[in-house]
Amino acid sequence: MIRYMTAGESHGRCLTVIIEGLPAGLEVSEDDINLQLKRRQLGYGRGRRMKIEKDKVVINSGIRFARTTGSPVSMQILNRDWDNWKKIMSLKAEDKDDEYLQVKPRPGHADLTGVLKYNSRDIRDILERASARETAARVAAGALARKFLLELDIHVASFTKQIGKIRATDPNMPSDKILEEAEQSQLRCTDKNAEKKMIEEIEKASKAGDTVGGIFSVIVDGVPPGFGAHIQWDLKLDAKIARALMSVQAVKGVENGLGFAMAGMRGSEVHDRIKYEDSGKSFFRDTNNAGGFEGGITNGQSLVFSAVMKPISSLQEPLESVDMLTKKKVFSEIVRSDVCAVPAAGVVGEAAVALELASAMLEKTGGDSMVEVKRNYKNYLKQISEF
Ligand code: EPS
């Protein structure tokens, strides 16, 4: 089982992540992680912060001679912007300055719920940790899960499906091709026509001081049947993945396969017919409406998840709110932010899915080293092929 935990504030010194449970002998370099961190920083619609940060990982433990040792891997990503925020984010009581107090909560943000819960009179105590900057740490952990999955020939990709009202046509291609095409697009969208309109949508929102959300999809190819379990609610792998995606900042809904569209369809239209290939001795389907899961267990088809990201709650044209201290009507705080971060959320989604999947796979295969994991995995694949 993989466990991971992040720490760090958006404008603090750094982000930290500890990931535990990876087998020993997994080949990892800093470049593998930095590549994923860079992908997360891209996308049309990002704010000025992304020009300041050049996210790079510092690995502090758990890796030796470019391989995991089996010990917890701890990593850091320094915030370059920290230099400009040292006083506001200071550890020392004497640096406290009421000039920087934030008291006008943004509707849609954790600002108000957070201050009420933690009894704080300064929204910054909350917003710094609620910030999607935290996802950089998750992407670093996800990069390791991704490397693990690649060793088992499992490929994770994502693409932007919708921005505002503009919906892209489904790519309908294998994950490695999706990855290749999405990477060419500034919105990580494989539909060029839709991409143009999406950019216009972002520009319009930006000019109006507004923000725009959308949908990203995560696809995983190469997962054999039998990972996850139907026997207990918290062992269902589709549910674990949905939770991980739902926990990505600003995500408000998750679907697997056809998801919500199934509501308006009949059983006969939805369910993927079971077929058998005699020569290859394997079960297969011609369709994948189920998105790779039946009964919380992988069914051998690609895993397909989509998540909706609400428009970011930091607007440059602020919304009606209430001053926390005076209780008078005000407009919410204006803070530097992105207009649209759906493409970046797709990369975060890949990491979230990779971590859950790698963890579930390890639960089944067991193994303290990659050699042991691969041997067990191969045996399981043999068992399925002989069914
Ligand atoms: C960031 C995500 C967004 C950015 C942030 C960096 O975080 P939030 O959820 O707080 O809007 O806006 O940058 C800033 C907070 C800033 O000062 O510009 C990220 O993904 O790294």
PDB file of C-alpha atoms in Angstrom, residues 95-280:
ATOM      1  CA  ASP A  95       6.575  40.439  12.096  1.00  0.00           C
ATOM      2  CA  LYS A  96       2.762  40.387  12.434  1.00  0.00           C
ATOM      3  CA  ASP A  97       1.375  43.441  10.679  1.00  0.00           C
ATOM      4  CA  ASP A  98      -2.337  44.304  10.472  1.00  0.00           C
ATOM      5  CA  GLU A  99      -1.705  45.941   7.110  1.00  0.00           C
ATOM      6  CA  TYR A 100      -1.655  42.442   5.589  1.00  0.00           C
ATOM      7  CA  LEU A 101      -4.780  41.112   7.293  1.00  0.00           C
ATOM      8  CA  GLN A 102      -7.263  39.559   4.872  1.00  0.00           C
ATOM      9  CA  VAL A 103     -10.843  39.864   6.085  1.00  0.00           C
ATOM     10  CA  LYS A 104     -12.975  39.751   2.934  1.00  0.00           C
ATOM     11  CA  PRO A 105     -13.715  36.078   2.135  1.00  0.00           C
ATOM     12  CA  ARG A 106     -14.064  34.955  -1.476  1.00  0.00           C
ATOM     13  CA  PRO A 107     -17.316  33.115  -2.237  1.00  0.00           C
ATOM     14  CA  GLY A 108     -16.471  29.598  -3.399  1.00  0.00           C
ATOM     15  CA  HIS A 109     -13.118  29.489  -1.582  1.00  0.00           C
ATOM     16  CA  ALA A 110     -12.168  27.867   1.740  1.00  0.00           C
ATOM     17  CA  ASP A 111     -11.718  31.414   3.171  1.00  0.00           C
ATOM     18  CA  LEU A 112     -14.867  31.667   5.299  1.00  0.00           C
ATOM     19  CA  THR A 113     -15.382  27.991   6.168  1.00  0.00           C
ATOM     20  CA  GLY A 114     -11.718  27.813   7.181  1.00  0.00           C
ATOM     21  CA  VAL A 115     -11.633  30.868   9.454  1.00  0.00           C
ATOM     22  CA  LEU A 116     -14.837  29.797  11.193  1.00  0.00           C
ATOM     23  CA  LYS A 117     -13.502  26.313  11.790  1.00  0.00           C
ATOM     24  CA  TYR A 118     -10.007  27.350  12.904  1.00  0.00           C
ATOM     25  CA  ASN A 119     -11.128  30.488  14.756  1.00  0.00           C
ATOM     26  CA  SER A 120      -8.758  32.679  12.773  1.00  0.00           C
ATOM     27  CA  ARG A 121      -9.191  36.405  12.159  1.00  0.00           C
ATOM     28  CA  ASP A 122      -6.918  36.333   9.095  1.00  0.00           C
ATOM     29  CA  ILE A 123      -7.996  34.524   5.944  1.00  0.00           C
ATOM     30  CA  ARG A 124      -4.341  34.062   4.970  1.00  0.00           C
ATOM     31  CA  ASP A 125      -4.063  31.368   7.676  1.00  0.00           C
ATOM     32  CA  ILE A 126      -6.461  29.335   5.546  1.00  0.00           C
ATOM     33  CA  LEU A 127      -5.908  30.339   1.927  1.00  0.00           C
ATOM     34  CA  GLU A 128      -2.221  29.540   1.956  1.00  0.00           C
ATOM     35  CA  ARG A 129      -2.892  25.852   2.522  1.00  0.00           C
ATOM     36  CA  ALA A 130      -6.161  25.662   0.569  1.00  0.00           C
ATOM     37  CA  SER A 131      -4.285  26.937  -2.498  1.00  0.00           C
ATOM     38  CA  ALA A 132      -3.864  24.658  -5.485  1.00  0.00           C
ATOM     39  CA  ARG A 133      -0.125  25.271  -5.199  1.00  0.00           C
ATOM     40  CA  GLU A 134      -0.238  22.174  -2.956  1.00  0.00           C
ATOM     41  CA  THR A 135      -0.895  20.054  -6.025  1.00  0.00           C
ATOM     42  CA  ALA A 136       2.759  20.446  -7.064  1.00  0.00           C
ATOM     43  CA  ALA A 137       3.636  18.166  -4.133  1.00  0.00           C
ATOM     44  CA  ARG A 138       1.026  15.624  -5.215  1.00  0.00           C
ATOM     45  CA  VAL A 139       2.389  15.669  -8.736  1.00  0.00           C
ATOM     46  CA  ALA A 140       5.878  14.926  -7.386  1.00  0.00           C
ATOM     47  CA  ALA A 141       4.537  11.879  -5.501  1.00  0.00           C
ATOM     48  CA  GLY A 142       2.472  10.906  -8.527  1.00  0.00           C
ATOM     49  CA  ALA A 143       5.591  10.947 -10.698  1.00  0.00           C
ATOM     50  CA  LEU A 144       6.940   8.037  -8.645  1.00  0.00           C
ATOM     51  CA  ALA A 145       3.652   6.109  -8.865  1.00  0.00           C
ATOM     52  CA  ARG A 146       3.728   6.715 -12.590  1.00  0.00           C
ATOM     53  CA  LYS A 147       7.240   5.282 -12.883  1.00  0.00           C
ATOM     54  CA  PHE A 148       6.078   2.228 -10.957  1.00  0.00           C
ATOM     55  CA  LEU A 149       3.097   1.734 -13.296  1.00  0.00           C
ATOM     56  CA  LEU A 150       5.306   2.162 -16.368  1.00  0.00           C
ATOM     57  CA  GLU A 151       7.438  -0.747 -15.143  1.00  0.00           C
ATOM     58  CA  LEU A 152       4.249  -2.844 -15.432  1.00  0.00           C
ATOM     59  CA  ASP A 153       3.538  -1.332 -18.874  1.00  0.00           C
ATOM     60  CA  ILE A 154       0.655   0.766 -17.589  1.00  0.00           C
ATOM     61  CA  HIS A 155       0.271   4.237 -19.109  1.00  0.00           C
ATOM     62  CA  VAL A 156      -1.499   7.252 -17.645  1.00  0.00           C
ATOM     63  CA  ALA A 157      -2.654  10.236 -19.710  1.00  0.00           C
ATOM     64  CA  SER A 158      -5.108  13.114 -19.501  1.00  0.00           C
ATOM     65  CA  PHE A 159      -6.708  15.668 -21.749  1.00  0.00           C
ATOM     66  CA  THR A 160      -8.962  18.704 -21.491  1.00  0.00           C
ATOM     67  CA  LYS A 161     -12.514  17.819 -22.424  1.00  0.00           C
ATOM     68  CA  GLN A 162     -14.302  21.094 -21.818  1.00  0.00           C
ATOM     69  CA  ILE A 163     -13.515  24.712 -20.981  1.00  0.00           C
ATOM     70  CA  GLY A 164     -16.509  26.885 -20.161  1.00  0.00           C
ATOM     71  CA  LYS A 165     -19.204  25.974 -22.676  1.00  0.00           C
ATOM     72  CA  ILE A 166     -16.767  24.607 -25.282  1.00  0.00           C
ATOM     73  CA  ARG A 167     -16.730  20.823 -25.451  1.00  0.00           C
ATOM     74  CA  ALA A 168     -13.995  18.952 -27.346  1.00  0.00           C
ATOM     75  CA  THR A 169     -14.689  15.787 -29.315  1.00  0.00           C
ATOM     76  CA  ASP A 170     -13.419  12.676 -27.530  1.00  0.00           C
ATOM     77  CA  PRO A 171      -9.908  11.746 -28.697  1.00  0.00           C
ATOM     78  CA  ASN A 172     -10.711   8.051 -29.116  1.00  0.00           C
ATOM     79  CA  MET A 173      -7.069   6.988 -29.201  1.00  0.00           C
ATOM     80  CA  PRO A 174      -4.700   5.057 -26.963  1.00  0.00           C
ATOM     81  CA  SER A 175      -3.281   6.847 -23.943  1.00  0.00           C
ATOM     82  CA  ASP A 176       0.247   7.253 -25.312  1.00  0.00           C
ATOM     83  CA  LYS A 177      -1.181   9.027 -28.389  1.00  0.00           C
ATOM     84  CA  ILE A 178      -3.447  11.182 -26.193  1.00  0.00           C
ATOM     85  CA  LEU A 179      -0.437  12.137 -24.124  1.00  0.00           C
ATOM     86  CA  GLU A 180       1.563  13.017 -27.233  1.00  0.00           C
ATOM     87  CA  GLU A 181      -1.232  15.132 -28.755  1.00  0.00           C
ATOM     88  CA  ALA A 182      -2.346  16.800 -25.532  1.00  0.00           C
ATOM     89  CA  GLU A 183       1.248  17.789 -24.887  1.00  0.00           C
ATOM     90  CA  GLN A 184       1.308  19.757 -28.172  1.00  0.00           C
ATOM     91  CA  SER A 185      -1.659  21.861 -27.105  1.00  0.00           C
ATOM     92  CA  GLN A 186      -1.491  24.848 -24.759  1.00  0.00           C
ATOM     93  CA  LEU A 187      -4.765  23.652 -23.262  1.00  0.00           C
ATOM     94  CA  ARG A 188      -3.867  19.944 -23.284  1.00  0.00           C
ATOM     95  CA  CYS A 189      -6.778  19.469 -25.683  1.00  0.00           C
ATOM     96  CA  THR A 190      -6.561  17.009 -28.582  1.00  0.00           C
ATOM     97  CA  ASP A 191      -9.288  18.785 -30.612  1.00  0.00           C
ATOM     98  CA  LYS A 192      -7.675  21.735 -32.415  1.00  0.00           C
ATOM     99  CA  ASN A 193     -10.966  23.436 -33.355  1.00  0.00           C
ATOM    100  CA  ALA A 194     -12.282  23.275 -29.830  1.00  0.00           C
ATOM    101  CA  GLU A 195      -8.928  24.498 -28.506  1.00  0.00           C
ATOM    102  CA  LYS A 196      -9.222  27.763 -30.446  1.00  0.00           C
ATOM    103  CA  LYS A 197     -12.689  28.420 -29.079  1.00  0.00           C
ATOM    104  CA  MET A 198     -11.558  27.490 -25.574  1.00  0.00           C
ATOM    105  CA  ILE A 199      -8.765  30.064 -25.764  1.00  0.00           C
ATOM    106  CA  GLU A 200     -11.330  32.699 -26.781  1.00  0.00           C
ATOM    107  CA  GLU A 201     -13.491  31.625 -23.854  1.00  0.00           C
ATOM    108  CA  ILE A 202     -10.560  32.133 -21.458  1.00  0.00           C
ATOM    109  CA  GLU A 203      -9.684  35.496 -23.001  1.00  0.00           C
ATOM    110  CA  LYS A 204     -13.267  36.701 -22.683  1.00  0.00           C
ATOM    111  CA  ALA A 205     -13.410  35.629 -19.036  1.00  0.00           C
ATOM    112  CA  SER A 206     -10.058  37.276 -18.363  1.00  0.00           C
ATOM    113  CA  LYS A 207     -11.134  40.593 -19.908  1.00  0.00           C
ATOM    114  CA  ALA A 208     -14.241  40.538 -17.738  1.00  0.00           C
ATOM    115  CA  GLY A 209     -12.110  39.941 -14.617  1.00  0.00           C
ATOM    116  CA  ASP A 210     -13.788  36.575 -14.389  1.00  0.00           C
ATOM    117  CA  THR A 211     -12.685  32.916 -14.335  1.00  0.00           C
ATOM    118  CA  VAL A 212     -13.693  29.788 -16.197  1.00  0.00           C
ATOM    119  CA  GLY A 213     -13.765  26.087 -15.314  1.00  0.00           C
ATOM    120  CA  GLY A 214     -14.134  22.912 -17.313  1.00  0.00           C
ATOM    121  CA  ILE A 215     -13.657  19.164 -17.446  1.00  0.00           C
ATOM    122  CA  PHE A 216     -10.502  17.071 -17.688  1.00  0.00           C
ATOM    123  CA  SER A 217     -10.333  13.339 -18.332  1.00  0.00           C
ATOM    124  CA  VAL A 218      -7.760  10.836 -17.133  1.00  0.00           C
ATOM    125  CA  ILE A 219      -7.188   7.630 -19.100  1.00  0.00           C
ATOM    126  CA  VAL A 220      -5.123   4.623 -18.012  1.00  0.00           C
ATOM    127  CA  ASP A 221      -4.229   1.852 -20.452  1.00  0.00           C
ATOM    128  CA  GLY A 222      -2.780  -1.570 -19.697  1.00  0.00           C
ATOM    129  CA  VAL A 223      -4.488  -2.390 -16.389  1.00  0.00           C
ATOM    130  CA  PRO A 224      -5.414  -6.080 -16.207  1.00  0.00           C
ATOM    131  CA  PRO A 225      -8.697  -7.249 -14.682  1.00  0.00           C
ATOM    132  CA  GLY A 226      -8.858  -7.887 -10.950  1.00  0.00           C
ATOM    133  CA  PHE A 227      -7.522  -4.801  -9.141  1.00  0.00           C
ATOM    134  CA  GLY A 228      -9.749  -3.295  -6.452  1.00  0.00           C
ATOM    135  CA  ALA A 229     -12.491  -5.308  -4.718  1.00  0.00           C
ATOM    136  CA  HIS A 230     -16.275  -5.545  -4.565  1.00  0.00           C
ATOM    137  CA  ILE A 231     -16.345  -6.875  -1.003  1.00  0.00           C
ATOM    138  CA  GLN A 232     -16.212  -3.653   1.028  1.00  0.00           C
ATOM    139  CA  TRP A 233     -17.110  -0.030   0.296  1.00  0.00           C
ATOM    140  CA  ASP A 234     -13.642   1.300   1.006  1.00  0.00           C
ATOM    141  CA  LEU A 235     -11.887  -1.320  -1.097  1.00  0.00           C
ATOM    142  CA  LYS A 236     -13.640  -0.384  -4.338  1.00  0.00           C
ATOM    143  CA  LEU A 237     -10.903   1.067  -6.510  1.00  0.00           C
ATOM    144  CA  ASP A 238     -13.217   3.246  -8.632  1.00  0.00           C
ATOM    145  CA  ALA A 239     -14.385   4.879  -5.396  1.00  0.00           C
ATOM    146  CA  LYS A 240     -10.810   5.434  -4.196  1.00  0.00           C
ATOM    147  CA  ILE A 241      -9.932   7.073  -7.500  1.00  0.00           C
ATOM    148  CA  ALA A 242     -13.080   9.215  -7.428  1.00  0.00           C
ATOM    149  CA  ARG A 243     -12.176  10.411  -3.937  1.00  0.00           C
ATOM    150  CA  ALA A 244      -8.620  11.233  -4.968  1.00  0.00           C
ATOM    151  CA  LEU A 245      -9.897  13.240  -7.955  1.00  0.00           C
ATOM    152  CA  MET A 246     -12.561  14.967  -5.882  1.00  0.00           C
ATOM    153  CA  SER A 247      -9.851  16.101  -3.481  1.00  0.00           C
ATOM    154  CA  VAL A 248      -8.074  18.095  -6.181  1.00  0.00           C
ATOM    155  CA  GLN A 249      -8.661  21.789  -5.470  1.00  0.00           C
ATOM    156  CA  ALA A 250     -11.806  23.163  -7.221  1.00  0.00           C
ATOM    157  CA  VAL A 251     -13.070  19.753  -8.410  1.00  0.00           C
ATOM    158  CA  LYS A 252     -16.835  19.500  -7.886  1.00  0.00           C
ATOM    159  CA  GLY A 253     -17.761  16.259  -9.615  1.00  0.00           C
ATOM    160  CA  VAL A 254     -16.241  13.038 -10.906  1.00  0.00           C
ATOM    161  CA  GLU A 255     -17.534  10.441 -13.330  1.00  0.00           C
ATOM    162  CA  ASN A 256     -16.317   7.024 -14.433  1.00  0.00           C
ATOM    163  CA  GLY A 257     -16.900   5.935 -18.022  1.00  0.00           C
ATOM    164  CA  LEU A 258     -20.158   7.345 -19.394  1.00  0.00           C
ATOM    165  CA  GLY A 259     -20.940   8.490 -15.845  1.00  0.00           C
ATOM    166  CA  PHE A 260     -23.845  10.938 -15.611  1.00  0.00           C
ATOM    167  CA  ALA A 261     -24.887  10.331 -19.229  1.00  0.00           C
ATOM    168  CA  MET A 262     -25.964   6.816 -18.155  1.00  0.00           C
ATOM    169  CA  ALA A 263     -28.940   8.376 -16.367  1.00  0.00           C
ATOM    170  CA  GLY A 264     -30.723   8.895 -19.655  1.00  0.00           C
ATOM    171  CA  MET A 265     -29.836   5.554 -21.227  1.00  0.00           C
ATOM    172  CA  ARG A 266     -31.230   2.045 -21.003  1.00  0.00           C
ATOM    173  CA  GLY A 267     -29.289  -0.941 -19.714  1.00  0.00           C
ATOM    174  CA  SER A 268     -29.131  -2.340 -23.204  1.00  0.00           C
ATOM    175  CA  GLU A 269     -27.400   0.852 -24.401  1.00  0.00           C
ATOM    176  CA  VAL A 270     -24.960   1.072 -21.519  1.00  0.00           C
ATOM    177  CA  HIS A 271     -23.480  -2.313 -20.712  1.00  0.00           C
ATOM    178  CA  ASP A 272     -20.393  -3.466 -22.559  1.00  0.00           C
ATOM    179  CA  ARG A 273     -21.070  -6.872 -24.092  1.00  0.00           C
ATOM    180  CA  ILE A 274     -18.723  -9.653 -22.974  1.00  0.00           C
ATOM    181  CA  LYS A 275     -16.883 -11.441 -25.761  1.00  0.00           C
ATOM    182  CA  TYR A 276     -14.198 -14.069 -25.885  1.00  0.00           C
ATOM    183  CA  GLU A 277     -11.197 -14.262 -28.167  1.00  0.00           C
ATOM    184  CA  ASP A 278     -10.453 -17.951 -28.703  1.00  0.00           C
ATOM    185  CA  SER A 279      -6.997 -17.602 -30.200  1.00  0.00           C
ATOM    186  CA  GLY A 280      -5.684 -15.167 -27.553  1.00  0.00           C
TER     187      GLY A 280
END
